[in-house]
Amino acid sequence: MITQYKFKLAASTEYIQPNLAYRLYAWLLDCLSSEEAAKFHAPETSQLNQYISRDIWTVNLLGETAANAVGEILENVSEIELDVFTLRLNKLSCETIQGTESLLLLGQKHAHNLTRLDFRSPTSFKSGGRYMIYPREELLLQSLVNRWNECFPEYTLSDEEALAELQSGIHIVDYRLRTCRYRLKGVSIPAFVGNIMIEAKLPLVLRDVWNSLLCFSEYRGVGIKTTLGMGGAEIIPTDESSYK
C-alpha cells in the first residue's frame, strides 16, 4: 500500500526552496517516537519519501505501518514551527494505491510508447562512487527496479533476460535539463531538474511493466536520497505524432 499526501506550503518570512524538504523530514522524525523514527531513518526500510516542488510538498508513505504512524501526524497538521519562521500547510489531496495490482493496472491504462518524465526536485544518480547528473536509461531503470523490489518483495522484477530486453527497448529521445545543487547537511550534491522524453519500443507485456515502473516513480521517486527531498518525479503522456 502507498499513501500519497500533497500540501500547499506558505511562509511569510522564508522563500520555499526544494531543500526545505530535508527540514520537514527532520520535523516528521521529531514527531515520532524514537523507536518509530529509527525505523524510518534506516535506509533499508524505505518507508517514506518526500519532496518540494515550487510550493507543493508531496509525501509518500510506503506500507500500512508508515501510513498509520506518519499519516496521523499529517492529517492533523496545519502549521509547522521551523526555527525563526512558521510554515502553513493546506492539504490538497490524499491518495492511496493498494499494491502491485493497482500499479500494474495504472501501467496498462497508461498505454503510451512515449512519456515525458519530469524531475520535480533536484535529482541525481550515483555510479562507481561518482554523482551522475544525466539520467541515462540504465541508471533510470536500475533505480526504478531496485525501489520496486524493495517496496514489493512479493512481486520482484528479477528476470535478468527480461530486464536486459527492457533496457535495450527504452531510449531518451529528447531532454530539457539544467544542473543544480541540492544542499544537505553542509554538502552540496550535484543534481539536475527538468524533463526527458523517453520512448519505449517493447513487446506489450514489457511495455506494461515499463509503464507500471513509470507510474511507480511518482510515488517512490528516482535516483538517490528520495527520503531527504531529492528525486521527485511526475509522468506526462505525450502525443507520439509530434516526434515523428
mmCIF file with all atom_site columns, C-alpha atoms in Angstrom, residues 46-51 58-62 220 226-229:
data_model
loop_
_atom_site.group_PDB
_atom_site.id
_atom_site.type_symbol
_atom_site.label_atom_id
_atom_site.label_alt_id
_atom_site.label_comp_id
_atom_site.label_asym_id
_atom_site.label_entity_id
_atom_site.label_seq_id
_atom_site.pdbx_PDB_ins_code
_atom_site.Cartn_x
_atom_site.Cartn_y
_atom_site.Cartn_z
_atom_site.occupancy
_atom_site.B_iso_or_equiv
_atom_site.pdbx_formal_charge
_atom_site.auth_seq_id
_atom_site.auth_comp_id
_atom_site.auth_asym_id
_atom_site.auth_atom_id
_atom_site.pdbx_PDB_model_num
ATOM 1  C CA . SER A 1 46  ? 12.431 2.802  2.565  1.00 0.00 ? 46  SER A CA 1
ATOM 2  C CA . GLN A 1 47  ? 9.042  3.560  4.123  1.00 0.00 ? 47  GLN A CA 1
ATOM 3  C CA . LEU A 1 48  ? 8.898  7.259  3.258  1.00 0.00 ? 48  LEU A CA 1
ATOM 4  C CA . ASN A 1 49  ? 9.948  9.622  0.521  1.00 0.00 ? 49  ASN A CA 1
ATOM 5  C CA . GLN A 1 50  ? 9.042  13.266 0.051  1.00 0.00 ? 50  GLN A CA 1
ATOM 6  C CA . TYR A 1 51  ? 9.950  16.385 -1.900 1.00 0.00 ? 51  TYR A CA 1
ATOM 7  C CA . THR A 1 58  ? 4.476  15.693 -1.645 1.00 0.00 ? 58  THR A CA 1
ATOM 8  C CA . VAL A 1 59  ? 4.811  12.919 0.943  1.00 0.00 ? 59  VAL A CA 1
ATOM 9  C CA . ASN A 1 60  ? 4.653  9.228  0.000  1.00 0.00 ? 60  ASN A CA 1
ATOM 10 C CA . LEU A 1 61  ? 4.158  6.638  2.737  1.00 0.00 ? 61  LEU A CA 1
ATOM 11 C CA . LEU A 1 62  ? 5.034  3.085  1.756  1.00 0.00 ? 62  LEU A CA 1
ATOM 12 C CA . ARG A 1 220 ? 8.730  6.376  -4.935 1.00 0.00 ? 220 ARG A CA 1
ATOM 13 C CA . THR A 1 226 ? 14.491 10.481 -2.171 1.00 0.00 ? 226 THR A CA 1
ATOM 14 C CA . THR A 1 227 ? 13.688 10.298 1.547  1.00 0.00 ? 227 THR A CA 1
ATOM 15 C CA . LEU A 1 228 ? 15.516 13.609 2.052  1.00 0.00 ? 228 LEU A CA 1
ATOM 16 C CA . GLY A 1 229 ? 13.783 15.563 -0.707 1.00 0.00 ? 229 GLY A CA 1
#
